[in-house]
Amino acid sequence: MEAVIIIGLGNILYGDEGYGVRLAQNLYARWDFPDHVEVVDGGTQGQTLLTYVERADRLLVLDAVDFGLEPGEMVLREQMPAYLTAQKIGPHQNSFSEVLGLATLRGNMPEHCALIGVQPAAMTLGAALSPAVAQCLGKGEDMALEVLRQWGVRPERREESRHLSASALDALLLAESPVL
C-alpha cells in the first residue's frame, strides 16, 4: 500500500499562518483514514519533517501561501512550488521548501505531491485566523478529501471528534471524566 502523508504547516500563534495546521486538525478530527494514511501537524518543525516527506509515496501539503491573491483565495497545485510558507517566523526555522530540496537531493522525494494553500490576510502574533481565511477551512477540507479520493483514499466520517497530536491530552481528558 502506498504511504500517504498529509502535512499541515504553519504557526497557529500567527493568525492565518496557522491555516495548514488548523486544516490538518479538522481533517484528523472529523475523518478516519486507512492505516496507510497519516495526518501530521507539521507546525514549524522544519527539517524534522524530512522523515515524513521521505516516507511518503504521496504527499499532501496544507499551508498558508502568499501567491499575491486576494485574502482567502484557495489554490490547488499538483506540483510543489519553490516557495511554500507565507513567511518564516525566525531565522532558525527551516522552510519546508528546504525540506523538499533535501529530499530531492537524497533521491527520496514522493512520487506524487499536491499543495492546498490559502492566501493569508493577516499574520499577527496572538491573532486568530482572519474571517476571510477561517471561512476557507470547509473548502480546504473538501479540496483535500477530493485529492485523497483521486489518490484512491476513501476516508470515512467519524462519529466522535478527536485531537491531532494530542493523544496525551485525550488521555488526560478521559482520566478527568467522571466514571459512571
PDB file of C-alpha atoms in Angstrom:
ATOM      1  CA  MET A   1       0.000   0.000   0.000  1.00  0.00           C
ATOM      2  CA  GLU A   2       1.302   3.460  -0.854  1.00  0.00           C
ATOM      3  CA  ALA A   3       2.123   5.665   2.122  1.00  0.00           C
ATOM      4  CA  VAL A   4       0.066   8.860   2.051  1.00  0.00           C
ATOM      5  CA  ILE A   5       1.195  11.704   4.304  1.00  0.00           C
ATOM      6  CA  ILE A   6      -0.909  14.822   4.905  1.00  0.00           C
ATOM      7  CA  ILE A   7       1.152  17.616   6.482  1.00  0.00           C
ATOM      8  CA  GLY A   8      -0.372  20.797   7.859  1.00  0.00           C
ATOM      9  CA  LEU A   9       2.219  23.589   8.011  1.00  0.00           C
ATOM     10  CA  GLY A  10       2.267  26.878   9.867  1.00  0.00           C
ATOM     11  CA  ASN A  11       2.370  28.612  13.195  1.00  0.00           C
ATOM     12  CA  ILE A  12      -1.002  28.813  14.957  1.00  0.00           C
ATOM     13  CA  LEU A  13       0.294  31.697  17.085  1.00  0.00           C
ATOM     14  CA  TYR A  14       0.461  33.955  13.999  1.00  0.00           C
ATOM     15  CA  GLY A  15      -3.117  34.146  12.736  1.00  0.00           C
ATOM     16  CA  ASP A  16      -3.504  32.980   9.155  1.00  0.00           C
ATOM     17  CA  GLU A  17      -0.020  31.423   9.204  1.00  0.00           C
ATOM     18  CA  GLY A  18      -1.668  28.583  11.158  1.00  0.00           C
ATOM     19  CA  TYR A  19      -4.189  27.689   8.441  1.00  0.00           C
ATOM     20  CA  GLY A  20      -2.422  24.496   7.324  1.00  0.00           C
ATOM     21  CA  VAL A  21      -2.227  23.142  10.866  1.00  0.00           C
ATOM     22  CA  ARG A  22      -5.874  24.052  11.557  1.00  0.00           C
ATOM     23  CA  LEU A  23      -6.961  22.301   8.370  1.00  0.00           C
ATOM     24  CA  ALA A  24      -4.956  19.174   9.247  1.00  0.00           C
ATOM     25  CA  GLN A  25      -6.525  19.219  12.718  1.00  0.00           C
ATOM     26  CA  ASN A  26     -10.005  19.405  11.199  1.00  0.00           C
ATOM     27  CA  LEU A  27      -9.327  16.503   8.828  1.00  0.00           C
ATOM     28  CA  TYR A  28      -7.963  14.363  11.648  1.00  0.00           C
ATOM     29  CA  ALA A  29     -10.824  15.311  13.981  1.00  0.00           C
ATOM     30  CA  ARG A  30     -13.613  14.526  11.504  1.00  0.00           C
ATOM     31  CA  TRP A  31     -12.339  11.672   9.352  1.00  0.00           C
ATOM     32  CA  ASP A  32     -10.967   8.163   9.777  1.00  0.00           C
ATOM     33  CA  PHE A  33      -8.291   7.260   7.278  1.00  0.00           C
ATOM     34  CA  PRO A  34      -6.921   3.877   6.244  1.00  0.00           C
ATOM     35  CA  ASP A  35      -3.779   2.709   8.036  1.00  0.00           C
ATOM     36  CA  HIS A  36      -1.509   3.794   5.172  1.00  0.00           C
ATOM     37  CA  VAL A  37      -2.582   7.445   5.588  1.00  0.00           C
ATOM     38  CA  GLU A  38      -1.033   9.679   8.254  1.00  0.00           C
ATOM     39  CA  VAL A  39      -2.098  13.204   9.195  1.00  0.00           C
ATOM     40  CA  VAL A  40       0.772  15.268  10.619  1.00  0.00           C
ATOM     41  CA  ASP A  41       0.740  18.567  12.490  1.00  0.00           C
ATOM     42  CA  GLY A  42       3.916  19.839  10.858  1.00  0.00           C
ATOM     43  CA  GLY A  43       3.700  23.226  12.527  1.00  0.00           C
ATOM     44  CA  THR A  44       7.074  24.922  12.117  1.00  0.00           C
ATOM     45  CA  GLN A  45       9.169  21.799  12.646  1.00  0.00           C
ATOM     46  CA  GLY A  46      11.348  22.404   9.604  1.00  0.00           C
ATOM     47  CA  GLN A  47      13.929  19.718   8.915  1.00  0.00           C
ATOM     48  CA  THR A  48      12.253  17.297  11.331  1.00  0.00           C
ATOM     49  CA  LEU A  49       9.599  16.837   8.645  1.00  0.00           C
ATOM     50  CA  LEU A  50      12.136  15.274   6.264  1.00  0.00           C
ATOM     51  CA  THR A  51      11.378  11.846   7.746  1.00  0.00           C
ATOM     52  CA  TYR A  52       7.698  12.188   6.824  1.00  0.00           C
ATOM     53  CA  VAL A  53       8.421  13.526   3.342  1.00  0.00           C
ATOM     54  CA  GLU A  54      10.869  10.745   2.548  1.00  0.00           C
ATOM     55  CA  ARG A  55       8.474   8.086   3.839  1.00  0.00           C
ATOM     56  CA  ALA A  56       5.604   9.297   1.632  1.00  0.00           C
ATOM     57  CA  ASP A  57       4.670   7.908  -1.756  1.00  0.00           C
ATOM     58  CA  ARG A  58       2.023  10.630  -1.942  1.00  0.00           C
ATOM     59  CA  LEU A  59       2.338  13.915  -0.076  1.00  0.00           C
ATOM     60  CA  LEU A  60      -0.459  16.426   0.523  1.00  0.00           C
ATOM     61  CA  VAL A  61       0.714  19.742   1.988  1.00  0.00           C
ATOM     62  CA  LEU A  62      -1.701  22.194   3.613  1.00  0.00           C
ATOM     63  CA  ASP A  63      -0.449  25.742   4.164  1.00  0.00           C
ATOM     64  CA  ALA A  64      -0.969  29.495   4.023  1.00  0.00           C
ATOM     65  CA  VAL A  65       0.900  30.628   0.937  1.00  0.00           C
ATOM     66  CA  ASP A  66       1.474  34.134  -0.364  1.00  0.00           C
ATOM     67  CA  PHE A  67       0.569  33.805  -4.031  1.00  0.00           C
ATOM     68  CA  GLY A  68      -0.297  37.513  -4.281  1.00  0.00           C
ATOM     69  CA  LEU A  69      -4.028  36.745  -4.476  1.00  0.00           C
ATOM     70  CA  GLU A  70      -6.961  38.187  -2.565  1.00  0.00           C
ATOM     71  CA  PRO A  71      -7.087  37.076   1.091  1.00  0.00           C
ATOM     72  CA  GLY A  72      -8.936  33.788   1.412  1.00  0.00           C
ATOM     73  CA  GLU A  73      -8.412  32.656  -2.186  1.00  0.00           C
ATOM     74  CA  MET A  74      -7.631  28.941  -2.348  1.00  0.00           C
ATOM     75  CA  VAL A  75      -5.034  27.286  -4.561  1.00  0.00           C
ATOM     76  CA  LEU A  76      -4.520  23.629  -5.504  1.00  0.00           C
ATOM     77  CA  ARG A  77      -1.173  22.816  -7.063  1.00  0.00           C
ATOM     78  CA  GLU A  78      -0.308  19.354  -8.267  1.00  0.00           C
ATOM     79  CA  GLN A  79       3.363  20.331  -8.386  1.00  0.00           C
ATOM     80  CA  MET A  80       5.090  21.890  -5.406  1.00  0.00           C
ATOM     81  CA  PRO A  81       6.231  25.466  -6.000  1.00  0.00           C
ATOM     82  CA  ALA A  82       9.713  26.526  -4.951  1.00  0.00           C
ATOM     83  CA  TYR A  83       8.210  28.660  -2.182  1.00  0.00           C
ATOM     84  CA  LEU A  84       5.651  27.314   0.233  1.00  0.00           C
ATOM     85  CA  THR A  85       5.338  29.147   3.503  1.00  0.00           C
ATOM     86  CA  ALA A  86       3.931  32.645   3.669  1.00  0.00           C
ATOM     87  CA  GLN A  87       6.784  33.792   5.892  1.00  0.00           C
ATOM     88  CA  LYS A  88       9.481  32.496   8.181  1.00  0.00           C
ATOM     89  CA  ILE A  89       8.895  33.399  11.793  1.00  0.00           C
ATOM     90  CA  GLY A  90      12.594  33.472  12.620  1.00  0.00           C
ATOM     91  CA  PRO A  91      15.986  32.706  11.131  1.00  0.00           C
ATOM     92  CA  HIS A  92      16.178  29.371  12.983  1.00  0.00           C
ATOM     93  CA  GLN A  93      13.165  27.978  11.164  1.00  0.00           C
ATOM     94  CA  ASN A  94      13.912  25.952   8.064  1.00  0.00           C
ATOM     95  CA  SER A  95      11.370  26.459   5.349  1.00  0.00           C
ATOM     96  CA  PHE A  96       9.506  23.472   4.033  1.00  0.00           C
ATOM     97  CA  SER A  97      10.972  24.261   0.626  1.00  0.00           C
ATOM     98  CA  GLU A  98      14.384  23.382   2.067  1.00  0.00           C
ATOM     99  CA  VAL A  99      12.976  20.079   3.320  1.00  0.00           C
ATOM    100  CA  LEU A 100      11.664  19.288  -0.159  1.00  0.00           C
ATOM    101  CA  GLY A 101      15.003  20.289  -1.674  1.00  0.00           C
ATOM    102  CA  LEU A 102      16.887  17.985   0.671  1.00  0.00           C
ATOM    103  CA  ALA A 103      14.500  15.086  -0.064  1.00  0.00           C
ATOM    104  CA  THR A 104      15.081  15.672  -3.776  1.00  0.00           C
ATOM    105  CA  LEU A 105      18.865  15.730  -3.366  1.00  0.00           C
ATOM    106  CA  ARG A 106      18.701  12.492  -1.393  1.00  0.00           C
ATOM    107  CA  GLY A 107      16.547  10.881  -4.101  1.00  0.00           C
ATOM    108  CA  ASN A 108      13.612  10.427  -1.727  1.00  0.00           C
ATOM    109  CA  MET A 109      11.019  12.901  -2.991  1.00  0.00           C
ATOM    110  CA  PRO A 110       7.486  11.451  -3.040  1.00  0.00           C
ATOM    111  CA  GLU A 111       6.247  10.364  -6.446  1.00  0.00           C
ATOM    112  CA  HIS A 112       3.056  12.431  -6.128  1.00  0.00           C
ATOM    113  CA  CYS A 113       2.730  15.769  -4.338  1.00  0.00           C
ATOM    114  CA  ALA A 114      -0.051  18.296  -4.022  1.00  0.00           C
ATOM    115  CA  LEU A 115      -0.402  21.606  -2.211  1.00  0.00           C
ATOM    116  CA  ILE A 116      -3.612  23.128  -0.934  1.00  0.00           C
ATOM    117  CA  GLY A 117      -2.933  26.707   0.038  1.00  0.00           C
ATOM    118  CA  VAL A 118      -4.869  29.764   1.101  1.00  0.00           C
ATOM    119  CA  GLN A 119      -3.846  33.372   0.602  1.00  0.00           C
ATOM    120  CA  PRO A 120      -3.359  34.797   4.107  1.00  0.00           C
ATOM    121  CA  ALA A 121      -4.880  38.120   5.122  1.00  0.00           C
ATOM    122  CA  ALA A 122      -3.013  38.771   8.372  1.00  0.00           C
ATOM    123  CA  MET A 123      -0.214  37.063  10.256  1.00  0.00           C
ATOM    124  CA  THR A 124      -0.130  38.819  13.587  1.00  0.00           C
ATOM    125  CA  LEU A 125       1.197  37.315  16.810  1.00  0.00           C
ATOM    126  CA  GLY A 126      -1.654  36.188  19.035  1.00  0.00           C
ATOM    127  CA  ALA A 127      -4.354  36.589  16.400  1.00  0.00           C
ATOM    128  CA  ALA A 128      -6.920  34.006  15.381  1.00  0.00           C
ATOM    129  CA  LEU A 129      -7.498  33.126  11.740  1.00  0.00           C
ATOM    130  CA  SER A 130      -8.871  36.125   9.868  1.00  0.00           C
ATOM    131  CA  PRO A 131     -12.534  35.832   8.803  1.00  0.00           C
ATOM    132  CA  ALA A 132     -11.500  35.528   5.134  1.00  0.00           C
ATOM    133  CA  VAL A 133      -9.231  32.572   5.903  1.00  0.00           C
ATOM    134  CA  ALA A 134     -11.358  30.940   8.617  1.00  0.00           C
ATOM    135  CA  GLN A 135     -14.250  30.585   6.187  1.00  0.00           C
ATOM    136  CA  CYS A 136     -11.926  28.612   3.879  1.00  0.00           C
ATOM    137  CA  LEU A 137     -11.486  25.707   6.304  1.00  0.00           C
ATOM    138  CA  GLY A 138     -14.534  23.888   4.909  1.00  0.00           C
ATOM    139  CA  LYS A 139     -13.486  24.436   1.303  1.00  0.00           C
ATOM    140  CA  GLY A 140      -9.951  23.331   2.138  1.00  0.00           C
ATOM    141  CA  GLU A 141     -11.301  20.174   3.749  1.00  0.00           C
ATOM    142  CA  ASP A 142     -13.395  19.434   0.644  1.00  0.00           C
ATOM    143  CA  MET A 143     -10.384  20.030  -1.615  1.00  0.00           C
ATOM    144  CA  ALA A 144      -8.164  17.751   0.494  1.00  0.00           C
ATOM    145  CA  LEU A 145     -10.771  14.981   0.507  1.00  0.00           C
ATOM    146  CA  GLU A 146     -11.104  15.238  -3.271  1.00  0.00           C
ATOM    147  CA  VAL A 147      -7.320  14.961  -3.782  1.00  0.00           C
ATOM    148  CA  LEU A 148      -7.247  11.954  -1.467  1.00  0.00           C
ATOM    149  CA  ARG A 149     -10.141  10.302  -3.333  1.00  0.00           C
ATOM    150  CA  GLN A 150      -8.290  10.846  -6.615  1.00  0.00           C
ATOM    151  CA  TRP A 151      -5.372   9.034  -4.989  1.00  0.00           C
ATOM    152  CA  GLY A 152      -7.631   6.115  -4.077  1.00  0.00           C
ATOM    153  CA  VAL A 153      -8.041   7.018  -0.394  1.00  0.00           C
ATOM    154  CA  ARG A 154     -11.566   6.598   0.963  1.00  0.00           C
ATOM    155  CA  PRO A 155     -11.858   8.367   4.331  1.00  0.00           C
ATOM    156  CA  GLU A 156     -14.908   7.717   6.492  1.00  0.00           C
ATOM    157  CA  ARG A 157     -16.682  10.329   8.589  1.00  0.00           C
ATOM    158  CA  ARG A 158     -16.024   9.953  12.334  1.00  0.00           C
ATOM    159  CA  GLU A 159     -18.873   9.835  14.808  1.00  0.00           C
ATOM    160  CA  GLU A 160     -16.781  11.466  17.544  1.00  0.00           C
ATOM    161  CA  SER A 161     -14.133  14.142  17.198  1.00  0.00           C
ATOM    162  CA  ARG A 162     -10.520  13.579  18.214  1.00  0.00           C
ATOM    163  CA  HIS A 163      -7.425  15.773  18.534  1.00  0.00           C
ATOM    164  CA  LEU A 164      -4.405  15.714  16.241  1.00  0.00           C
ATOM    165  CA  SER A 165      -1.060  15.481  18.054  1.00  0.00           C
ATOM    166  CA  ALA A 166      -2.848  15.346  21.347  1.00  0.00           C
ATOM    167  CA  SER A 167      -3.108  11.713  22.410  1.00  0.00           C
ATOM    168  CA  ALA A 168      -1.718  12.741  25.788  1.00  0.00           C
ATOM    169  CA  LEU A 169      -4.399  15.439  26.027  1.00  0.00           C
ATOM    170  CA  ASP A 170      -7.097  12.936  25.063  1.00  0.00           C
ATOM    171  CA  ALA A 171      -5.832  10.581  27.782  1.00  0.00           C
ATOM    172  CA  LEU A 172      -5.958  13.399  30.333  1.00  0.00           C
ATOM    173  CA  LEU A 173      -9.476  14.364  29.314  1.00  0.00           C
ATOM    174  CA  LEU A 174     -10.624  10.757  29.628  1.00  0.00           C
ATOM    175  CA  ALA A 175      -8.900  10.443  33.008  1.00  0.00           C
ATOM    176  CA  GLU A 176     -10.661  13.594  34.254  1.00  0.00           C
ATOM    177  CA  SER A 177     -14.098  12.458  33.051  1.00  0.00           C
ATOM    178  CA  PRO A 178     -16.321  11.188  35.839  1.00  0.00           C
ATOM    179  CA  VAL A 179     -16.644   7.437  35.873  1.00  0.00           C
ATOM    180  CA  LEU A 180     -20.256   6.269  35.731  1.00  0.00           C
TER     181      LEU A 180
END
